[in-house]
mmCIF file of C-alpha atoms in Angstrom:
data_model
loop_
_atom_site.group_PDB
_atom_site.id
_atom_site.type_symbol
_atom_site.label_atom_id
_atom_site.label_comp_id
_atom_site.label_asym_id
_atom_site.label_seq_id
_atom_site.Cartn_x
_atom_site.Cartn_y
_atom_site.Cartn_z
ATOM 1 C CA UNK A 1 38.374 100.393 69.664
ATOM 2 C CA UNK A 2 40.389 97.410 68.667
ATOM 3 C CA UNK A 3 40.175 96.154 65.650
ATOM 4 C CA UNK A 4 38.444 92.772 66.333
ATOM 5 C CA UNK A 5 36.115 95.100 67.737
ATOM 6 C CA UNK A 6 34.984 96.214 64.800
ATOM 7 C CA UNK A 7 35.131 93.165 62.887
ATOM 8 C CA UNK A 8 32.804 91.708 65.655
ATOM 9 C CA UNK A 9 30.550 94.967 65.202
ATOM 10 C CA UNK A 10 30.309 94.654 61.457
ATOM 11 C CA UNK A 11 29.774 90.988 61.592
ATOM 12 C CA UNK A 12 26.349 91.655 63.882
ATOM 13 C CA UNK A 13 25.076 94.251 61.525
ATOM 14 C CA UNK A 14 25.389 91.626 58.726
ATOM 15 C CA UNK A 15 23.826 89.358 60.640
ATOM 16 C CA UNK A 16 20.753 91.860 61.633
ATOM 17 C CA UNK A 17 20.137 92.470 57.924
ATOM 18 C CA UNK A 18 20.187 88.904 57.317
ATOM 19 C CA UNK A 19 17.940 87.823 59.880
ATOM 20 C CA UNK A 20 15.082 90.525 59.077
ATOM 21 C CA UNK A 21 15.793 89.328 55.736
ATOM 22 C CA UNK A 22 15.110 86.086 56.226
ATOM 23 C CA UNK A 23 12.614 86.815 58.875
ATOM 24 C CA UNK A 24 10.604 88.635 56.076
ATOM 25 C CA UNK A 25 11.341 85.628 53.707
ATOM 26 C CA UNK A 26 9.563 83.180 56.356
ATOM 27 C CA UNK A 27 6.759 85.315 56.894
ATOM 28 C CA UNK A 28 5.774 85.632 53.280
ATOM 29 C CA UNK A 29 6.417 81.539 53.336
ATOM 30 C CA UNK A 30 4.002 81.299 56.420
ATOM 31 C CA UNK A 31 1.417 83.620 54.834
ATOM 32 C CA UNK A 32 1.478 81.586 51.291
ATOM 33 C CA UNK A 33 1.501 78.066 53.331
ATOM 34 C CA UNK A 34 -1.508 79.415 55.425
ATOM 35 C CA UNK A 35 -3.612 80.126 52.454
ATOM 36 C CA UNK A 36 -2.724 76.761 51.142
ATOM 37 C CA UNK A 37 -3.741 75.461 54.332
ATOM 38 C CA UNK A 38 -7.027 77.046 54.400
ATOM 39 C CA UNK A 39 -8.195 76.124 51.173
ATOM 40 C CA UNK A 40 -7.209 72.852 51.320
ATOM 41 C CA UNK A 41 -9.744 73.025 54.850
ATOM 42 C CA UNK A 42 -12.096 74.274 52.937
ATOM 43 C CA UNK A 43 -11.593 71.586 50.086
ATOM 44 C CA UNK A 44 -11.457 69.041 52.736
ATOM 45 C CA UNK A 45 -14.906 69.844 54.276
ATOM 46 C CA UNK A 46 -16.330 70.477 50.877
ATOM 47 C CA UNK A 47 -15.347 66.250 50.340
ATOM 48 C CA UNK A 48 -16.305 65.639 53.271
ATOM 49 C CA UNK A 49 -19.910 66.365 52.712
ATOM 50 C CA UNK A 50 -19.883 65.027 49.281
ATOM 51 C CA UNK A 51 -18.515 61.834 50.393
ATOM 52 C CA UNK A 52 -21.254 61.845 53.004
ATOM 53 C CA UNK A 53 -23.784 62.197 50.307
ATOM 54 C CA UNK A 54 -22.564 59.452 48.008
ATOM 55 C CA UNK A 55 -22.301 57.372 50.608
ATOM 56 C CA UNK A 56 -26.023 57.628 52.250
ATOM 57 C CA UNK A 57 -26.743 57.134 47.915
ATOM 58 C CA UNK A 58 -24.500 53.514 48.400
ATOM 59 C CA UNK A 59 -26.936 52.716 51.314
ATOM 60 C CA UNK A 60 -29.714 53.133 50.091
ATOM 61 C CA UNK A 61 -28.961 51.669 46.662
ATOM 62 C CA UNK A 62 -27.751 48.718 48.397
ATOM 63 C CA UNK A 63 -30.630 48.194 50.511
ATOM 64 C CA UNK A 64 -32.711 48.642 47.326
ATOM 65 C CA UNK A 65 -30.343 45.869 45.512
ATOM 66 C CA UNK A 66 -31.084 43.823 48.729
ATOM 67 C CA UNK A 67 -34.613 44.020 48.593
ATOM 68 C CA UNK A 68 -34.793 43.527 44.669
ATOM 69 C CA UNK A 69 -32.690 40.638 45.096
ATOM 70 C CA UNK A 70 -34.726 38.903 48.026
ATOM 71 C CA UNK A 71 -37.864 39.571 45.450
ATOM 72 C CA UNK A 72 -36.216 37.854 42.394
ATOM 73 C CA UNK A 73 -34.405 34.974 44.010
ATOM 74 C CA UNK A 74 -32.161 32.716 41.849
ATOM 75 C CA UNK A 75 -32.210 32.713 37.905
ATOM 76 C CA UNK A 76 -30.655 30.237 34.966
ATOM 77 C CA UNK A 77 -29.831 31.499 31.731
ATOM 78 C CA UNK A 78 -30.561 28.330 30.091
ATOM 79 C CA UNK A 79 -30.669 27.577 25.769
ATOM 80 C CA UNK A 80 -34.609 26.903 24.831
ATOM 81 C CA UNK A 81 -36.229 25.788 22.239
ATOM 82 C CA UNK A 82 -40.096 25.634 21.035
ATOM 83 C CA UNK A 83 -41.155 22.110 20.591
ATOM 84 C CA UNK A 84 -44.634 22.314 20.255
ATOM 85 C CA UNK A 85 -46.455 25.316 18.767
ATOM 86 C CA UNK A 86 -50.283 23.949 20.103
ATOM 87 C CA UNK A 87 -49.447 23.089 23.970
ATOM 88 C CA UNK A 88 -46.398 25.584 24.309
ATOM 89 C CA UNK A 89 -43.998 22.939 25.770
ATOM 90 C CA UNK A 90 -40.551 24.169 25.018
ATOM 91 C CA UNK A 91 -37.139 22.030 25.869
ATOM 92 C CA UNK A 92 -33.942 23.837 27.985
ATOM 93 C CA UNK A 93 -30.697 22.990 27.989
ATOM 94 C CA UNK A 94 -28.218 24.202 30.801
ATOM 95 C CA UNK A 95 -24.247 25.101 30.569
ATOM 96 C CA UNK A 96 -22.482 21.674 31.407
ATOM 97 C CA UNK A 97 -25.522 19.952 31.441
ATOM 98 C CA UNK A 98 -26.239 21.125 34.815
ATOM 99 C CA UNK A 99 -30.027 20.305 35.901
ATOM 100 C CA UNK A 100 -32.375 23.248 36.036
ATOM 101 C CA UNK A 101 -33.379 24.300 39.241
ATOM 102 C CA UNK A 102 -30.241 22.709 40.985
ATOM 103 C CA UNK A 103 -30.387 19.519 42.954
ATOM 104 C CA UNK A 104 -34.060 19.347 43.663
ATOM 105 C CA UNK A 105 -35.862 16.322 44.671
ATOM 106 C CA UNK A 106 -38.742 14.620 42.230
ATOM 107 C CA UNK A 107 -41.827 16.327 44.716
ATOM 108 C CA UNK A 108 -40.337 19.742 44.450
ATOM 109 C CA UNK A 109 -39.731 19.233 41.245
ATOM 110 C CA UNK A 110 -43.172 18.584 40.468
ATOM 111 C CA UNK A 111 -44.578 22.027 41.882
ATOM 112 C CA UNK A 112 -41.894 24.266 40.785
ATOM 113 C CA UNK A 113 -42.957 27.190 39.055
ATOM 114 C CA UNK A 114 -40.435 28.667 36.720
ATOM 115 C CA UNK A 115 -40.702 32.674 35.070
ATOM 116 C CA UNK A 116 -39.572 32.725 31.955
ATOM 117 C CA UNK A 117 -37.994 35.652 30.123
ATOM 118 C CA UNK A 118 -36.964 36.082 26.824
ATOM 119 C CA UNK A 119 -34.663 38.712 25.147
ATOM 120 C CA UNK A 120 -36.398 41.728 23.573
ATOM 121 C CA UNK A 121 -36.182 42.500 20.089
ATOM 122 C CA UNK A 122 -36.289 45.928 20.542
ATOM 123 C CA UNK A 123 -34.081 46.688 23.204
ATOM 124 C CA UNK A 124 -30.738 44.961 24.036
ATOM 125 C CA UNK A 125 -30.490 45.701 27.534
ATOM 126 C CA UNK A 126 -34.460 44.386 28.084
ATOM 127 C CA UNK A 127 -36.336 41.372 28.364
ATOM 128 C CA UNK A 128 -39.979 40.552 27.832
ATOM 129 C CA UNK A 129 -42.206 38.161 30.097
ATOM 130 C CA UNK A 130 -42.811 35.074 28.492
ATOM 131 C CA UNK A 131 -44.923 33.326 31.130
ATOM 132 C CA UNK A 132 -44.758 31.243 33.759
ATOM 133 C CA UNK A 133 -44.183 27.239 33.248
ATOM 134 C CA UNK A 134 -43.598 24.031 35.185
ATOM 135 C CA UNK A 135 -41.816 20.622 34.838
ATOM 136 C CA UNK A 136 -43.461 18.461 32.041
ATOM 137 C CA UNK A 137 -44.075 15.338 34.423
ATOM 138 C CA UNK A 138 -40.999 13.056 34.608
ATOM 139 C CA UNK A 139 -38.504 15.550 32.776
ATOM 140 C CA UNK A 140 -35.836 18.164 34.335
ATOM 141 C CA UNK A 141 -35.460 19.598 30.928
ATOM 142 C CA UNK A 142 -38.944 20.012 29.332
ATOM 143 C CA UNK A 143 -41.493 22.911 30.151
ATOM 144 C CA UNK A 144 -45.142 23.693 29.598
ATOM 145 C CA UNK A 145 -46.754 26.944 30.653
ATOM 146 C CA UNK A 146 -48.590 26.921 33.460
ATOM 147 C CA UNK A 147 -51.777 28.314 31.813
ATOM 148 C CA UNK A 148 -52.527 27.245 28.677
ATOM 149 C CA UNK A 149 -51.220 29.523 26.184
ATOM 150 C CA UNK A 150 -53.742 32.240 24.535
ATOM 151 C CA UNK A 151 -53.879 31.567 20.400
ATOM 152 C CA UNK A 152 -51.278 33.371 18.620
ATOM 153 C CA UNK A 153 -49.097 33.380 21.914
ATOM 154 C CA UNK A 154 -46.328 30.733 20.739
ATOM 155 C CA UNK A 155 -45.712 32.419 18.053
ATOM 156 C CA UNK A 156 -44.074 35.260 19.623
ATOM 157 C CA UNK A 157 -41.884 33.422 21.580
ATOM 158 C CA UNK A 158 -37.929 33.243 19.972
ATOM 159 C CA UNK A 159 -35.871 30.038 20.003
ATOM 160 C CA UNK A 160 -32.958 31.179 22.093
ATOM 161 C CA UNK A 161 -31.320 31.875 25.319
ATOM 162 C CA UNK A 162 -33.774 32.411 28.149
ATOM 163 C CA UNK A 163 -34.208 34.353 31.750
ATOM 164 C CA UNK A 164 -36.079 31.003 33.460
ATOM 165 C CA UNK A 165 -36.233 32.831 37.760
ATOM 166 C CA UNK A 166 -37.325 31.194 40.647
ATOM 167 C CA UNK A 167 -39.251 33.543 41.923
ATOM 168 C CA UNK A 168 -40.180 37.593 41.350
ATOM 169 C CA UNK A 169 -41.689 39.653 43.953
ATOM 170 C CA UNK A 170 -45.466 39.532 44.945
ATOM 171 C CA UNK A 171 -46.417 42.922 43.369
ATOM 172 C CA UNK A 172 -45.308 41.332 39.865
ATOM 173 C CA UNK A 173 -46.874 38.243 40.284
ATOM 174 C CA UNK A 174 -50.073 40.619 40.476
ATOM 175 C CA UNK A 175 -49.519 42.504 38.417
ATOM 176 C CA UNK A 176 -49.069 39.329 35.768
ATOM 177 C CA UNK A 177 -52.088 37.562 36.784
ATOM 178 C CA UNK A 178 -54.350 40.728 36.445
ATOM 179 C CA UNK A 179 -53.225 41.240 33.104
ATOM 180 C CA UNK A 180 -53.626 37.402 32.160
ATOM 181 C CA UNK A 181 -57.224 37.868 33.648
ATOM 182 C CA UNK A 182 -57.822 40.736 31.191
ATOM 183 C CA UNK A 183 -56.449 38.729 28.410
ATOM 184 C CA UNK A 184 -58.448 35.848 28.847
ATOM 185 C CA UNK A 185 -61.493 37.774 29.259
ATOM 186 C CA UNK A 186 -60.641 40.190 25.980
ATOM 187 C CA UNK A 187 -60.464 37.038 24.417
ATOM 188 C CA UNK A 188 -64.149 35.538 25.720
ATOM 189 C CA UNK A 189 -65.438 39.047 24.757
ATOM 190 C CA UNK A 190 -64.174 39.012 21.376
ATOM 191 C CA UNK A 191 -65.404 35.424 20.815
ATOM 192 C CA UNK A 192 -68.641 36.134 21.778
ATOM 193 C CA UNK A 193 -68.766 39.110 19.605
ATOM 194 C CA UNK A 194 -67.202 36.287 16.447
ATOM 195 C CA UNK A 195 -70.213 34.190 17.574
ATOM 196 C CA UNK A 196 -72.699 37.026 17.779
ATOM 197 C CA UNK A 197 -71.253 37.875 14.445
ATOM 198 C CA UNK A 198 -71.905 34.674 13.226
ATOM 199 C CA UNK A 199 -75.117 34.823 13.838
ATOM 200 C CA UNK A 200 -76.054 38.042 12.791
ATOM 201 C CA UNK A 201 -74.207 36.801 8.613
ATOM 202 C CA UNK A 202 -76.741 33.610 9.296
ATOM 203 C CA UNK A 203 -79.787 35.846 9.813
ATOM 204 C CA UNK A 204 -78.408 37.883 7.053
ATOM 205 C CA UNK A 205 -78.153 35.507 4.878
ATOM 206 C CA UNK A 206 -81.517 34.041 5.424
ATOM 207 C CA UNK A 207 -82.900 37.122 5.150
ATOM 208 C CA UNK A 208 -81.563 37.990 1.833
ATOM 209 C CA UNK A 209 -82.842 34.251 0.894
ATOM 210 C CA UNK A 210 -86.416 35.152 1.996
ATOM 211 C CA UNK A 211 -85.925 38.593 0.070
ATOM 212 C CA UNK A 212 -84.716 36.832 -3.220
ATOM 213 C CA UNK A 213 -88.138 34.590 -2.723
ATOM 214 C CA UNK A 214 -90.603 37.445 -2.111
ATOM 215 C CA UNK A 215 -88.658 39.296 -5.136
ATOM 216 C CA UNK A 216 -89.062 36.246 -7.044
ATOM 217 C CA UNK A 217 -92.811 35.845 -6.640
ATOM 218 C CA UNK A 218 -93.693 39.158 -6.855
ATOM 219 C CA UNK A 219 -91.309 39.740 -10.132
ATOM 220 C CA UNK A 220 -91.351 36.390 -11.440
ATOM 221 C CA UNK A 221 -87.928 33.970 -11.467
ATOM 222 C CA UNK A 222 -85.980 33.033 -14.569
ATOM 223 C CA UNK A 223 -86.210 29.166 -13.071
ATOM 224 C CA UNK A 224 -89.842 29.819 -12.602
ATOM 225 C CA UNK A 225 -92.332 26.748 -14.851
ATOM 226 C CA UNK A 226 -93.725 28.492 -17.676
ATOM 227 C CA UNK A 227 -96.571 25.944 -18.174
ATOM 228 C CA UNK A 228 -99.577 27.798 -19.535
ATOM 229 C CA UNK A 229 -101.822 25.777 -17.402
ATOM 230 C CA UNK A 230 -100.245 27.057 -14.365
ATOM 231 C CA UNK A 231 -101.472 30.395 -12.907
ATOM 232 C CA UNK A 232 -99.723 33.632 -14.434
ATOM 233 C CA UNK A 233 -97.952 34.740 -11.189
ATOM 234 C CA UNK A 234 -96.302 31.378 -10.587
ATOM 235 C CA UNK A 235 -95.156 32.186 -14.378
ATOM 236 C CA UNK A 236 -94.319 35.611 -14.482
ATOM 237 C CA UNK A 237 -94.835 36.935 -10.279
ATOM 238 C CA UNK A 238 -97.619 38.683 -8.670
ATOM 239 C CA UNK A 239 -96.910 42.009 -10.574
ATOM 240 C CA UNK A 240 -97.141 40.882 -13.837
ATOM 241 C CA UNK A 241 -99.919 38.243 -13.068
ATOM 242 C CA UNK A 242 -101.925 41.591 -11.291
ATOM 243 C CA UNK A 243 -101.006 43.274 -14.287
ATOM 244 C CA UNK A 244 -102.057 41.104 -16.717
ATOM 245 C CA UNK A 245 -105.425 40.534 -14.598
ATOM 246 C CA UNK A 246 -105.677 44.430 -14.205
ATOM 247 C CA UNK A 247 -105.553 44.665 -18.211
ATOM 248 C CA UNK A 248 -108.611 41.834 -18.977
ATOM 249 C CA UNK A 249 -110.569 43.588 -15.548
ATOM 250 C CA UNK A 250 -109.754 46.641 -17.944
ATOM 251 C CA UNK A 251 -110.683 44.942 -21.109
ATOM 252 C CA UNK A 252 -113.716 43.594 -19.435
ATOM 253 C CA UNK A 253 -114.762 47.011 -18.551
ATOM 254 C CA UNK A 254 -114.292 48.020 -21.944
ATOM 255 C CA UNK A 255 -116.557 45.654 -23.379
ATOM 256 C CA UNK A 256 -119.028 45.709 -20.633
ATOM 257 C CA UNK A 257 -119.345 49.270 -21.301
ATOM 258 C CA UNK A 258 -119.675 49.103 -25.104
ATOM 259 C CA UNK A 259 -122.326 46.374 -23.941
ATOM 260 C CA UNK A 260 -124.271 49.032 -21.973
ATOM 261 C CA UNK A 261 -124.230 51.245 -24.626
ATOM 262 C CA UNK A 262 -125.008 49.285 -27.052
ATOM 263 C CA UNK A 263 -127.961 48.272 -24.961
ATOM 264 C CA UNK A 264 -129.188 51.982 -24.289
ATOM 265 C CA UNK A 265 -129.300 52.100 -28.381
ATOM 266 C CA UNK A 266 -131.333 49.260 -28.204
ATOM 267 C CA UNK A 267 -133.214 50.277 -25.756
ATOM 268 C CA UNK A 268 -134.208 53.765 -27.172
ATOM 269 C CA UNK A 269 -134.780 52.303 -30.487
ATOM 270 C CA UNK A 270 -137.184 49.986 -28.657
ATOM 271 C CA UNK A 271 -139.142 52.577 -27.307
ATOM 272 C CA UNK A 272 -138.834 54.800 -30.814
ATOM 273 C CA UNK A 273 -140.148 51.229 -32.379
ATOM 274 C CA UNK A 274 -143.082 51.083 -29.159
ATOM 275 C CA UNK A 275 -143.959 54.829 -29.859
ATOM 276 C CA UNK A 276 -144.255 54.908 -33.755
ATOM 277 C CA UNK A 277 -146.524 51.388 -33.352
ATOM 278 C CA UNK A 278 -148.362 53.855 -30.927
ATOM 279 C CA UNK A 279 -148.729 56.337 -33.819
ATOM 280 C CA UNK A 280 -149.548 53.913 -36.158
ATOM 281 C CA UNK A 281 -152.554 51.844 -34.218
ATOM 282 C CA UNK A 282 -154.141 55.459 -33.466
ATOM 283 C CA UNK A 283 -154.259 56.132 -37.718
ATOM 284 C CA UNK A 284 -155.630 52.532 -37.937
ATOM 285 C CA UNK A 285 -159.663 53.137 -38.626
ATOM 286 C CA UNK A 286 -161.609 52.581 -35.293
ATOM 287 C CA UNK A 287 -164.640 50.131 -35.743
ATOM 288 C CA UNK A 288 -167.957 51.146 -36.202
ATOM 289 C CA UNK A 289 -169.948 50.788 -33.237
#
């Protein structure tokens, strides 16, 4: 064989080992790269259903937000101040002296109703219901509550900045009004219970007067007269007068009694006295006939 032949021969079987080499080499590169592609599927249709999920949760949240947001209308965060503890009137003061409730003419103006929420205490993220108010006539920035407030009420509310809203949705509004309702008629209840109480101290008290009188005339008074001409119980009280009257009607008896006795002495003694002048006219000599 010539010699470039061989060369030529050699230089093939090189290039055999080198291809199943590499041939191996991609295979093992394939096998990795299609493991890594299949768990990235597998990732991929694992996000894909979470990102399904989340976003049917953004729907729905928004339409929620939507329909809270319809139900609530506009709001102003406005400065407020109590000015008068009796009718609840309280002044606001906007950002930029902007006018509250926007440009509004005087007849809206006049029937806008304005919910008012203050900051609570208690919790920083919360708010508490304050009540519901309206335009003091001829004023954009004075307020008076709608219903007159219940006694005590002012007294909660805190100078500050204040939630005033447009509008809140229907099932509030309910909701509000049955539990002013139940106010104003706990307070009714518990006035006629004050006055009923009332009542019941005056009746009290006149009948502990009447009991201090009848105590007083049966056991006498330390005001009483003590003027002997005057009766013994307006002197001393029934009990001592009966007792003083049961004492002579006992005395009386006594006396009386001795009386009787002494009477039956008298009496026998009479009739010893009638017997012995008996005895003594029958010794007396009888005439001669």
């Amino acid at each position: 064989m010539h010699k470039s032949g061989v060369i030529l021969v050699w230089f093939v079987a090189i290039a055999t080992v080198g291809a199943v080499l590499l041939t191996s080499k991609m295979l093992d590169v394939r096998g990795s790269w299609l493991k890594v592609v299949e768990k990235n599927k597998t990732q991929i249709q694992k996000n894909s259903a979470e990102i399904e999920a989340r976003e049917k949760e953004r729907q729905q949240l928004l339409s929620e937000l939507t329909r809270t947001m319809l139900g609530w209308d506009r709001y102003w965060d406005a400065e407020v101040s109590v000015e008068n503890q009796q009718t609840g009137v309280v002044r606001v003061r906007l950002n930029n002296n902007q006018a509250l409730g926007g440009d509004m003419p005087a007849e809206a103006a006049a029937t806008q109703v304005f919910y008012a929420f203050q900051p609570d205490p208690a919790n920083p993220n919360g708010s508490l219901f304050v009540g519901t108010f309206r335009f003091v006539p001829n004023t954009r920035d004075a307020l008076v509550p709608v219903n007159p407030p219940l006694p005590g009420e002012v007294a909660t509310w805190k100078n500050g900045v204040w939630r005033l809203r447009e509008l809140v949705p229907l099932n509030y509004i309910n909701t509000l009004r049955n539990l002013r309702d139940e106010l104003v008629q706990s307070e009714e209840q518990f006035q006629l219970k004050q006055d009923r109480l009332e009542d019941l101290n005056r009746l009290l008290a006149a009948a502990k007067e009447r009991l201090e009188t009848r105590v007083s005339e049966l056991l006498g008074s330390e005001t009483a007269p003590q003027d002997e001409v005057l009766p013994v119980e307006v002197r001393k009280g029934l009990v001592a007068g009966l007792e003083e009257e049961e004492q002579e009607r006992n005395q009386e008896f006594v006396e009386t009694d001795q009386l009787r006795r002494d009477l039956i002495k008298i009496y026998q003694k009479q009739l010893e006295l009638i017997d012995e002048v008996s005895k003594l006219s029958n010794q007396l000599p009888k005439p001669k006939s």
